[in-house]
């Protein structure tokens, strides 16, 4: 089995980017950044790049804010350990930035995410070096496809919460969504059975 999990709002109780943008962006980012993304005029990478370009705060200061205010959902390490014990591949895929995921996630859990580089008081966001996307290709769906190619014959499970998880989730055999989340609603609209959760041990029990 391949278990792929989103990070922000799924393995965390609080969305890191939402927290940082609410604190540091000098405009209503929901009104400015979300519509072109949800209308597919921007990719998630473009949205994250636009937003962080206006966060003129160095990583050390952001990490201090994150560590003091962001909580992991209880049971992250237990879920990953449960999967490892059964020989299942567990990894995290995120539209967030590697510098804070690396700081929050237990170091032995693999993840792939966007990369934030801070230079001259400006953030720049890019794909990880191992990923090249076609213009119409979804980042998270590509990661799931790559994992499936490396583990042929394995069933796939997606764990998430957001609208931007939908494309990848729909490529998987099973979908777990945070209770009452956009992913839960949208996946059902798309005709998929969704297992909702609040506690990560609910996922382990179901698997």
mmCIF file of N, CA, C and O in Angstrom, residues 103-196:
data_model
loop_
_atom_site.group_PDB
_atom_site.id
_atom_site.type_symbol
_atom_site.label_atom_id
_atom_site.label_comp_id
_atom_site.label_asym_id
_atom_site.label_seq_id
_atom_site.Cartn_x
_atom_site.Cartn_y
_atom_site.Cartn_z
ATOM 1 N N UNK A 103 11.200 21.402 9.580
ATOM 2 C CA UNK A 103 11.316 21.774 10.996
ATOM 3 C C UNK A 103 10.233 21.134 11.860
ATOM 4 O O UNK A 103 10.458 20.885 13.049
ATOM 5 N N UNK A 104 9.070 20.861 11.273
ATOM 6 C CA UNK A 104 7.946 20.362 12.056
ATOM 7 C C UNK A 104 7.763 18.853 11.992
ATOM 8 O O UNK A 104 7.320 18.234 12.959
ATOM 9 N N UNK A 105 8.074 18.254 10.865
ATOM 10 C CA UNK A 105 7.810 16.834 10.660
ATOM 11 C C UNK A 105 8.944 15.996 11.238
ATOM 12 O O UNK A 105 10.111 16.371 11.113
ATOM 13 N N UNK A 106 8.634 14.869 11.895
ATOM 14 C CA UNK A 106 9.717 13.979 12.332
ATOM 15 C C UNK A 106 10.661 13.678 11.180
ATOM 16 O O UNK A 106 10.227 13.422 10.049
ATOM 17 N N UNK A 107 11.961 13.719 11.438
ATOM 18 C CA UNK A 107 12.966 13.721 10.373
ATOM 19 C C UNK A 107 12.976 12.456 9.524
ATOM 20 O O UNK A 107 13.442 12.483 8.385
ATOM 21 N N UNK A 108 12.451 11.351 10.037
ATOM 22 C CA UNK A 108 12.507 10.094 9.294
ATOM 23 C C UNK A 108 11.318 9.902 8.348
ATOM 24 O O UNK A 108 11.289 8.941 7.577
ATOM 25 N N UNK A 109 10.348 10.829 8.392
ATOM 26 C CA UNK A 109 9.195 10.721 7.496
ATOM 27 C C UNK A 109 9.511 11.453 6.193
ATOM 28 O O UNK A 109 9.797 12.649 6.204
ATOM 29 N N UNK A 110 9.484 10.771 5.047
ATOM 30 C CA UNK A 110 9.830 11.432 3.783
ATOM 31 C C UNK A 110 8.745 12.414 3.358
ATOM 32 O O UNK A 110 7.554 12.197 3.601
ATOM 33 N N UNK A 111 9.178 13.501 2.728
ATOM 34 C CA UNK A 111 8.213 14.455 2.193
ATOM 35 C C UNK A 111 8.770 15.078 0.920
ATOM 36 O O UNK A 111 9.968 15.085 0.674
ATOM 37 N N UNK A 112 7.853 15.617 0.104
ATOM 38 C CA UNK A 112 8.237 16.392 -1.063
ATOM 39 C C UNK A 112 7.305 17.590 -1.119
ATOM 40 O O UNK A 112 6.098 17.470 -0.885
ATOM 41 N N UNK A 113 7.866 18.754 -1.402
ATOM 42 C CA UNK A 113 7.087 19.987 -1.334
ATOM 43 C C UNK A 113 7.721 21.041 -2.225
ATOM 44 O O UNK A 113 8.792 20.833 -2.807
ATOM 45 N N UNK A 114 7.071 22.197 -2.298
ATOM 46 C CA UNK A 114 7.693 23.344 -2.930
ATOM 47 C C UNK A 114 8.888 23.792 -2.094
ATOM 48 O O UNK A 114 8.976 23.483 -0.907
ATOM 49 N N UNK A 115 9.786 24.511 -2.730
ATOM 50 C CA UNK A 115 11.013 24.955 -2.068
ATOM 51 C C UNK A 115 11.025 26.477 -2.015
ATOM 52 O O UNK A 115 10.828 27.143 -3.035
ATOM 53 N N UNK A 116 11.230 27.029 -0.829
ATOM 54 C CA UNK A 116 11.330 28.467 -0.678
ATOM 55 C C UNK A 116 12.781 28.889 -0.499
ATOM 56 O O UNK A 116 13.497 28.336 0.334
ATOM 57 N N UNK A 117 13.211 29.844 -1.274
ATOM 58 C CA UNK A 117 14.565 30.390 -1.176
ATOM 59 C C UNK A 117 14.455 31.863 -0.810
ATOM 60 O O UNK A 117 13.719 32.612 -1.465
ATOM 61 N N UNK A 118 15.179 32.268 0.226
ATOM 62 C CA UNK A 118 15.105 33.658 0.700
ATOM 63 C C UNK A 118 16.427 34.354 0.418
ATOM 64 O O UNK A 118 17.482 33.908 0.857
ATOM 65 N N UNK A 119 16.350 35.442 -0.348
ATOM 66 C CA UNK A 119 17.560 36.163 -0.727
ATOM 67 C C UNK A 119 17.200 37.625 -0.968
ATOM 68 O O UNK A 119 16.190 37.930 -1.614
ATOM 69 N N UNK A 120 18.029 38.530 -0.451
ATOM 70 C CA UNK A 120 17.802 39.975 -0.636
ATOM 71 C C UNK A 120 16.406 40.389 -0.186
ATOM 72 O O UNK A 120 15.715 41.164 -0.858
ATOM 73 N N UNK A 121 15.989 39.864 0.973
ATOM 74 C CA UNK A 121 14.705 40.217 1.568
ATOM 75 C C UNK A 121 13.519 39.824 0.684
ATOM 76 O O UNK A 121 12.473 40.457 0.716
ATOM 77 N N UNK A 122 13.695 38.758 -0.079
ATOM 78 C CA UNK A 122 12.597 38.310 -0.945
ATOM 79 C C UNK A 122 12.557 36.792 -1.011
ATOM 80 O O UNK A 122 13.602 36.151 -1.138
ATOM 81 N N UNK A 123 11.365 36.236 -0.914
ATOM 82 C CA UNK A 123 11.164 34.805 -1.073
ATOM 83 C C UNK A 123 10.891 34.466 -2.536
ATOM 84 O O UNK A 123 10.152 35.178 -3.219
ATOM 85 N N UNK A 124 11.497 33.375 -2.973
ATOM 86 C CA UNK A 124 11.214 32.810 -4.290
ATOM 87 C C UNK A 124 10.833 31.350 -4.094
ATOM 88 O O UNK A 124 11.473 30.649 -3.314
ATOM 89 N N UNK A 125 9.808 30.918 -4.793
ATOM 90 C CA UNK A 125 9.276 29.571 -4.615
ATOM 91 C C UNK A 125 9.463 28.787 -5.906
ATOM 92 O O UNK A 125 9.183 29.287 -7.002
ATOM 93 N N UNK A 126 9.921 27.543 -5.777
ATOM 94 C CA UNK A 126 10.180 26.711 -6.951
ATOM 95 C C UNK A 126 9.768 25.274 -6.668
ATOM 96 O O UNK A 126 9.512 24.884 -5.522
ATOM 97 N N UNK A 127 9.719 24.490 -7.736
ATOM 98 C CA UNK A 127 9.520 23.052 -7.597
ATOM 99 C C UNK A 127 10.775 22.409 -7.031
ATOM 100 O O UNK A 127 11.885 22.926 -7.211
ATOM 101 N N UNK A 128 10.635 21.259 -6.375
ATOM 102 C CA UNK A 128 11.840 20.516 -5.985
ATOM 103 C C UNK A 128 12.627 20.105 -7.224
ATOM 104 O O UNK A 128 12.064 19.919 -8.308
ATOM 105 N N UNK A 129 13.925 19.972 -7.065
ATOM 106 C CA UNK A 129 14.802 19.708 -8.214
ATOM 107 C C UNK A 129 14.464 18.417 -8.944
ATOM 108 O O UNK A 129 14.758 18.278 -10.135
ATOM 109 N N UNK A 130 13.818 17.469 -8.263
ATOM 110 C CA UNK A 130 13.531 16.163 -8.863
ATOM 111 C C UNK A 130 12.264 16.162 -9.713
ATOM 112 O O UNK A 130 11.958 15.151 -10.352
ATOM 113 N N UNK A 131 11.527 17.271 -9.735
ATOM 114 C CA UNK A 131 10.228 17.306 -10.421
ATOM 115 C C UNK A 131 10.270 18.289 -11.587
ATOM 116 O O UNK A 131 10.691 19.435 -11.442
ATOM 117 N N UNK A 132 9.828 17.818 -12.745
ATOM 118 C CA UNK A 132 9.581 18.678 -13.902
ATOM 119 C C UNK A 132 8.140 18.447 -14.342
ATOM 120 O O UNK A 132 7.756 17.305 -14.607
ATOM 121 N N UNK A 133 7.349 19.490 -14.404
ATOM 122 C CA UNK A 133 5.938 19.346 -14.737
ATOM 123 C C UNK A 133 5.632 19.870 -16.135
ATOM 124 O O UNK A 133 6.215 20.865 -16.565
ATOM 125 N N UNK A 134 4.710 19.200 -16.808
ATOM 126 C CA UNK A 134 4.139 19.774 -18.015
ATOM 127 C C UNK A 134 3.263 20.964 -17.626
ATOM 128 O O UNK A 134 2.816 21.061 -16.470
ATOM 129 N N UNK A 135 2.980 21.871 -18.538
ATOM 130 C CA UNK A 135 2.185 23.053 -18.192
ATOM 131 C C UNK A 135 0.831 22.729 -17.556
ATOM 132 O O UNK A 135 0.343 23.474 -16.714
ATOM 133 N N UNK A 136 0.214 21.610 -17.947
ATOM 134 C CA UNK A 136 -1.109 21.266 -17.431
ATOM 135 C C UNK A 136 -1.067 20.194 -16.350
ATOM 136 O O UNK A 136 -2.112 19.649 -15.969
ATOM 137 N N UNK A 137 0.110 19.883 -15.829
ATOM 138 C CA UNK A 137 0.259 18.758 -14.906
ATOM 139 C C UNK A 137 0.176 19.221 -13.461
ATOM 140 O O UNK A 137 0.796 20.203 -13.065
ATOM 141 N N UNK A 138 -0.598 18.487 -12.656
ATOM 142 C CA UNK A 138 -0.767 18.789 -11.238
ATOM 143 C C UNK A 138 0.382 18.208 -10.426
ATOM 144 O O UNK A 138 0.725 17.029 -10.570
ATOM 145 N N UNK A 139 0.975 19.029 -9.568
ATOM 146 C CA UNK A 139 2.147 18.629 -8.788
ATOM 147 C C UNK A 139 1.865 17.398 -7.920
ATOM 148 O O UNK A 139 2.595 16.403 -7.960
ATOM 149 N N UNK A 140 0.802 17.449 -7.134
ATOM 150 C CA UNK A 140 0.536 16.343 -6.216
ATOM 151 C C UNK A 140 0.166 15.066 -6.977
ATOM 152 O O UNK A 140 0.575 13.962 -6.584
ATOM 153 N N UNK A 141 -0.582 15.212 -8.055
ATOM 154 C CA UNK A 141 -0.915 14.038 -8.865
ATOM 155 C C UNK A 141 0.338 13.406 -9.460
ATOM 156 O O UNK A 141 0.447 12.175 -9.545
ATOM 157 N N UNK A 142 1.273 14.238 -9.862
ATOM 158 C CA UNK A 142 2.533 13.730 -10.411
ATOM 159 C C UNK A 142 3.310 12.958 -9.346
ATOM 160 O O UNK A 142 3.888 11.895 -9.636
ATOM 161 N N UNK A 143 3.343 13.479 -8.135
ATOM 162 C CA UNK A 143 4.049 12.777 -7.058
ATOM 163 C C UNK A 143 3.415 11.413 -6.807
ATOM 164 O O UNK A 143 4.115 10.400 -6.662
ATOM 165 N N UNK A 144 2.082 11.372 -6.772
ATOM 166 C CA UNK A 144 1.396 10.092 -6.575
ATOM 167 C C UNK A 144 1.715 9.137 -7.720
ATOM 168 O O UNK A 144 1.987 7.950 -7.509
ATOM 169 N N UNK A 145 1.714 9.631 -8.947
ATOM 170 C CA UNK A 145 2.020 8.783 -10.109
ATOM 171 C C UNK A 145 3.442 8.243 -10.039
ATOM 172 O O UNK A 145 3.689 7.075 -10.369
ATOM 173 N N UNK A 146 4.384 9.085 -9.611
ATOM 174 C CA UNK A 146 5.768 8.633 -9.480
ATOM 175 C C UNK A 146 5.891 7.539 -8.423
ATOM 176 O O UNK A 146 6.629 6.555 -8.607
ATOM 177 N N UNK A 147 5.186 7.697 -7.308
ATOM 178 C CA UNK A 147 5.221 6.672 -6.259
ATOM 179 C C UNK A 147 4.609 5.368 -6.761
ATOM 180 O O UNK A 147 5.128 4.280 -6.501
ATOM 181 N N UNK A 148 3.522 5.492 -7.509
ATOM 182 C CA UNK A 148 2.890 4.288 -8.053
ATOM 183 C C UNK A 148 3.826 3.580 -9.034
ATOM 184 O O UNK A 148 3.888 2.333 -9.062
ATOM 185 N N UNK A 149 4.584 4.348 -9.803
ATOM 186 C CA UNK A 149 5.536 3.746 -10.748
ATOM 187 C C UNK A 149 6.661 3.023 -10.017
ATOM 188 O O UNK A 149 7.168 2.007 -10.494
ATOM 189 N N UNK A 150 7.056 3.561 -8.862
ATOM 190 C CA UNK A 150 8.135 2.927 -8.086
ATOM 191 C C UNK A 150 7.649 1.730 -7.275
ATOM 192 O O UNK A 150 8.464 0.916 -6.831
ATOM 193 N N UNK A 151 6.351 1.653 -7.054
ATOM 194 C CA UNK A 151 5.777 0.550 -6.263
ATOM 195 C C UNK A 151 4.628 -0.075 -7.051
ATOM 196 O O UNK A 151 3.469 0.012 -6.657
ATOM 197 N N UNK A 152 4.916 -0.714 -8.174
ATOM 198 C CA UNK A 152 3.847 -1.243 -9.036
ATOM 199 C C UNK A 152 2.988 -2.276 -8.314
ATOM 200 O O UNK A 152 3.494 -3.077 -7.528
ATOM 201 N N UNK A 153 1.698 -2.204 -8.572
ATOM 202 C CA UNK A 153 0.780 -3.163 -7.986
ATOM 203 C C UNK A 153 0.270 -2.780 -6.615
ATOM 204 O O UNK A 153 -0.594 -3.471 -6.068
ATOM 205 N N UNK A 154 0.786 -1.700 -6.045
ATOM 206 C CA UNK A 154 0.340 -1.258 -4.719
ATOM 207 C C UNK A 154 -0.918 -0.401 -4.864
ATOM 208 O O UNK A 154 -1.023 0.427 -5.765
ATOM 209 N N UNK A 155 -1.859 -0.580 -3.942
ATOM 210 C CA UNK A 155 -3.011 0.313 -3.901
ATOM 211 C C UNK A 155 -2.590 1.641 -3.273
ATOM 212 O O UNK A 155 -1.607 1.713 -2.536
ATOM 213 N N UNK A 156 -3.332 2.696 -3.594
ATOM 214 C CA UNK A 156 -2.942 4.030 -3.146
ATOM 215 C C UNK A 156 -4.026 4.645 -2.272
ATOM 216 O O UNK A 156 -5.225 4.507 -2.533
ATOM 217 N N UNK A 157 -3.570 5.342 -1.243
ATOM 218 C CA UNK A 157 -4.446 6.023 -0.282
ATOM 219 C C UNK A 157 -4.029 7.481 -0.224
ATOM 220 O O UNK A 157 -2.827 7.780 -0.146
ATOM 221 N N UNK A 158 -5.001 8.386 -0.261
ATOM 222 C CA UNK A 158 -4.693 9.815 -0.133
ATOM 223 C C UNK A 158 -5.373 10.360 1.118
ATOM 224 O O UNK A 158 -6.546 10.071 1.381
ATOM 225 N N UNK A 159 -4.618 11.174 1.857
ATOM 226 C CA UNK A 159 -5.124 11.810 3.076
ATOM 227 C C UNK A 159 -4.980 13.315 2.893
ATOM 228 O O UNK A 159 -3.878 13.808 2.628
ATOM 229 N N UNK A 160 -6.067 14.065 3.021
ATOM 230 C CA UNK A 160 -5.962 15.505 2.796
ATOM 231 C C UNK A 160 -7.133 16.270 3.354
ATOM 232 O O UNK A 160 -7.997 15.729 4.058
ATOM 233 N N UNK A 161 -7.175 17.556 2.999
ATOM 234 C CA UNK A 161 -8.255 18.397 3.505
ATOM 235 C C UNK A 161 -8.719 19.473 2.518
ATOM 236 O O UNK A 161 -9.817 19.997 2.647
ATOM 237 N N UNK A 162 -7.890 19.843 1.549
ATOM 238 C CA UNK A 162 -8.165 21.054 0.789
ATOM 239 C C UNK A 162 -8.628 20.828 -0.633
ATOM 240 O O UNK A 162 -8.516 19.735 -1.208
ATOM 241 N N UNK A 163 -9.125 21.897 -1.223
ATOM 242 C CA UNK A 163 -9.545 21.892 -2.623
ATOM 243 C C UNK A 163 -8.401 21.481 -3.538
ATOM 244 O O UNK A 163 -8.600 20.766 -4.529
ATOM 245 N N UNK A 164 -7.178 21.915 -3.216
ATOM 246 C CA UNK A 164 -6.040 21.622 -4.077
ATOM 247 C C UNK A 164 -5.497 20.205 -3.881
ATOM 248 O O UNK A 164 -4.549 19.806 -4.548
ATOM 249 N N UNK A 165 -6.115 19.437 -2.973
ATOM 250 C CA UNK A 165 -5.805 18.007 -2.840
ATOM 251 C C UNK A 165 -6.651 17.161 -3.781
ATOM 252 O O UNK A 165 -6.362 15.976 -3.993
ATOM 253 N N UNK A 166 -7.712 17.743 -4.329
ATOM 254 C CA UNK A 166 -8.717 16.936 -5.030
ATOM 255 C C UNK A 166 -8.145 16.165 -6.208
ATOM 256 O O UNK A 166 -8.403 14.962 -6.353
ATOM 257 N N UNK A 167 -7.382 16.824 -7.070
ATOM 258 C CA UNK A 167 -6.894 16.151 -8.279
ATOM 259 C C UNK A 167 -6.092 14.910 -7.936
ATOM 260 O O UNK A 167 -6.285 13.838 -8.524
ATOM 261 N N UNK A 168 -5.182 15.015 -6.974
ATOM 262 C CA UNK A 168 -4.371 13.858 -6.580
ATOM 263 C C UNK A 168 -5.217 12.802 -5.890
ATOM 264 O O UNK A 168 -5.054 11.604 -6.130
ATOM 265 N N UNK A 169 -6.129 13.236 -5.038
ATOM 266 C CA UNK A 169 -6.965 12.279 -4.315
ATOM 267 C C UNK A 169 -7.787 11.428 -5.272
ATOM 268 O O UNK A 169 -7.959 10.219 -5.050
ATOM 269 N N UNK A 170 -8.279 12.037 -6.333
ATOM 270 C CA UNK A 170 -9.126 11.300 -7.278
ATOM 271 C C UNK A 170 -8.356 10.238 -8.054
ATOM 272 O O UNK A 170 -8.973 9.339 -8.646
ATOM 273 N N UNK A 171 -7.031 10.311 -8.055
ATOM 274 C CA UNK A 171 -6.235 9.278 -8.720
ATOM 275 C C UNK A 171 -5.986 8.073 -7.819
ATOM 276 O O UNK A 171 -5.424 7.077 -8.271
ATOM 277 N N UNK A 172 -6.384 8.177 -6.549
ATOM 278 C CA UNK A 172 -6.068 7.134 -5.574
ATOM 279 C C UNK A 172 -7.259 6.210 -5.337
ATOM 280 O O UNK A 172 -8.406 6.541 -5.631
ATOM 281 N N UNK A 173 -6.967 5.033 -4.773
ATOM 282 C CA UNK A 173 -7.994 4.022 -4.547
ATOM 283 C C UNK A 173 -8.886 4.370 -3.359
ATOM 284 O O UNK A 173 -10.079 4.053 -3.362
ATOM 285 N N UNK A 174 -8.316 4.978 -2.330
ATOM 286 C CA UNK A 174 -9.089 5.363 -1.150
ATOM 287 C C UNK A 174 -8.762 6.801 -0.790
ATOM 288 O O UNK A 174 -7.625 7.247 -0.954
ATOM 289 N N UNK A 175 -9.768 7.503 -0.267
ATOM 290 C CA UNK A 175 -9.599 8.899 0.119
ATOM 291 C C UNK A 175 -10.027 9.072 1.572
ATOM 292 O O UNK A 175 -11.161 8.735 1.940
ATOM 293 N N UNK A 176 -9.116 9.594 2.366
ATOM 294 C CA UNK A 176 -9.426 10.034 3.726
ATOM 295 C C UNK A 176 -9.367 11.554 3.737
ATOM 296 O O UNK A 176 -8.389 12.144 3.271
ATOM 297 N N UNK A 177 -10.402 12.192 4.266
ATOM 298 C CA UNK A 177 -10.457 13.647 4.299
ATOM 299 C C UNK A 177 -10.794 14.121 5.702
ATOM 300 O O UNK A 177 -11.618 13.504 6.393
ATOM 301 N N UNK A 178 -10.161 15.208 6.102
ATOM 302 C CA UNK A 178 -10.513 15.830 7.371
ATOM 303 C C UNK A 178 -12.013 16.107 7.381
ATOM 304 O O UNK A 178 -12.584 16.552 6.376
ATOM 305 N N UNK A 179 -12.656 15.838 8.489
ATOM 306 C CA UNK A 179 -14.104 15.984 8.585
ATOM 307 C C UNK A 179 -14.554 17.394 8.215
ATOM 308 O O UNK A 179 -13.958 18.383 8.653
ATOM 309 N N UNK A 180 -15.597 17.469 7.393
ATOM 310 C CA UNK A 180 -16.211 18.741 6.977
ATOM 311 C C UNK A 180 -15.259 19.638 6.187
ATOM 312 O O UNK A 180 -15.431 20.855 6.154
ATOM 313 N N UNK A 181 -14.270 19.049 5.542
ATOM 314 C CA UNK A 181 -13.284 19.826 4.788
ATOM 315 C C UNK A 181 -13.728 19.980 3.336
ATOM 316 O O UNK A 181 -14.577 19.232 2.838
ATOM 317 N N UNK A 182 -13.133 20.952 2.612
ATOM 318 C CA UNK A 182 -13.429 21.073 1.181
ATOM 319 C C UNK A 182 -13.153 19.791 0.405
ATOM 320 O O UNK A 182 -13.916 19.437 -0.502
ATOM 321 N N UNK A 183 -12.075 19.080 0.751
ATOM 322 C CA UNK A 183 -11.784 17.845 0.032
ATOM 323 C C UNK A 183 -12.908 16.843 0.203
ATOM 324 O O UNK A 183 -13.318 16.183 -0.761
ATOM 325 N N UNK A 184 -13.429 16.701 1.426
ATOM 326 C CA UNK A 184 -14.511 15.750 1.666
ATOM 327 C C UNK A 184 -15.712 16.077 0.785
ATOM 328 O O UNK A 184 -16.294 15.192 0.140
ATOM 329 N N UNK A 185 -16.084 17.345 0.738
ATOM 330 C CA UNK A 185 -17.257 17.749 -0.040
ATOM 331 C C UNK A 185 -17.021 17.567 -1.541
ATOM 332 O O UNK A 185 -17.875 17.033 -2.256
ATOM 333 N N UNK A 186 -15.868 18.023 -2.028
ATOM 334 C CA UNK A 186 -15.608 18.002 -3.464
ATOM 335 C C UNK A 186 -15.424 16.583 -3.998
ATOM 336 O O UNK A 186 -15.839 16.272 -5.118
ATOM 337 N N UNK A 187 -14.787 15.719 -3.209
ATOM 338 C CA UNK A 187 -14.599 14.341 -3.660
ATOM 339 C C UNK A 187 -15.953 13.625 -3.767
ATOM 340 O O UNK A 187 -16.172 12.835 -4.693
ATOM 341 N N UNK A 188 -16.862 13.923 -2.857
ATOM 342 C CA UNK A 188 -18.203 13.325 -2.943
ATOM 343 C C UNK A 188 -18.950 13.841 -4.173
ATOM 344 O O UNK A 188 -19.637 13.093 -4.858
ATOM 345 N N UNK A 189 -18.819 15.143 -4.440
ATOM 346 C CA UNK A 189 -19.446 15.703 -5.637
ATOM 347 C C UNK A 189 -18.916 15.000 -6.887
ATOM 348 O O UNK A 189 -19.646 14.780 -7.857
ATOM 349 N N UNK A 190 -17.626 14.622 -6.841
ATOM 350 C CA UNK A 190 -17.012 13.917 -7.971
ATOM 351 C C UNK A 190 -17.392 12.438 -8.012
ATOM 352 O O UNK A 190 -16.912 11.700 -8.877
ATOM 353 N N UNK A 191 -18.212 12.009 -7.064
ATOM 354 C CA UNK A 191 -18.712 10.642 -7.092
ATOM 355 C C UNK A 191 -17.886 9.634 -6.317
ATOM 356 O O UNK A 191 -18.095 8.428 -6.470
ATOM 357 N N UNK A 192 -16.984 10.104 -5.466
ATOM 358 C CA UNK A 192 -16.108 9.191 -4.727
ATOM 359 C C UNK A 192 -16.592 8.988 -3.302
ATOM 360 O O UNK A 192 -17.125 9.908 -2.664
ATOM 361 N N UNK A 193 -16.356 7.785 -2.785
ATOM 362 C CA UNK A 193 -16.587 7.501 -1.367
ATOM 363 C C UNK A 193 -15.429 8.094 -0.566
ATOM 364 O O UNK A 193 -14.260 7.918 -0.921
ATOM 365 N N UNK A 194 -15.760 8.805 0.488
ATOM 366 C CA UNK A 194 -14.755 9.486 1.301
ATOM 367 C C UNK A 194 -14.880 9.017 2.744
ATOM 368 O O UNK A 194 -15.987 8.954 3.292
ATOM 369 N N UNK A 195 -13.751 8.708 3.360
ATOM 370 C CA UNK A 195 -13.717 8.383 4.782
ATOM 371 C C UNK A 195 -13.229 9.623 5.534
ATOM 372 O O UNK A 195 -12.086 10.046 5.370
ATOM 373 N N UNK A 196 -14.113 10.221 6.325
ATOM 374 C CA UNK A 196 -13.756 11.429 7.051
ATOM 375 C C UNK A 196 -13.132 11.066 8.403
ATOM 376 O O UNK A 196 -13.440 10.035 9.001
#
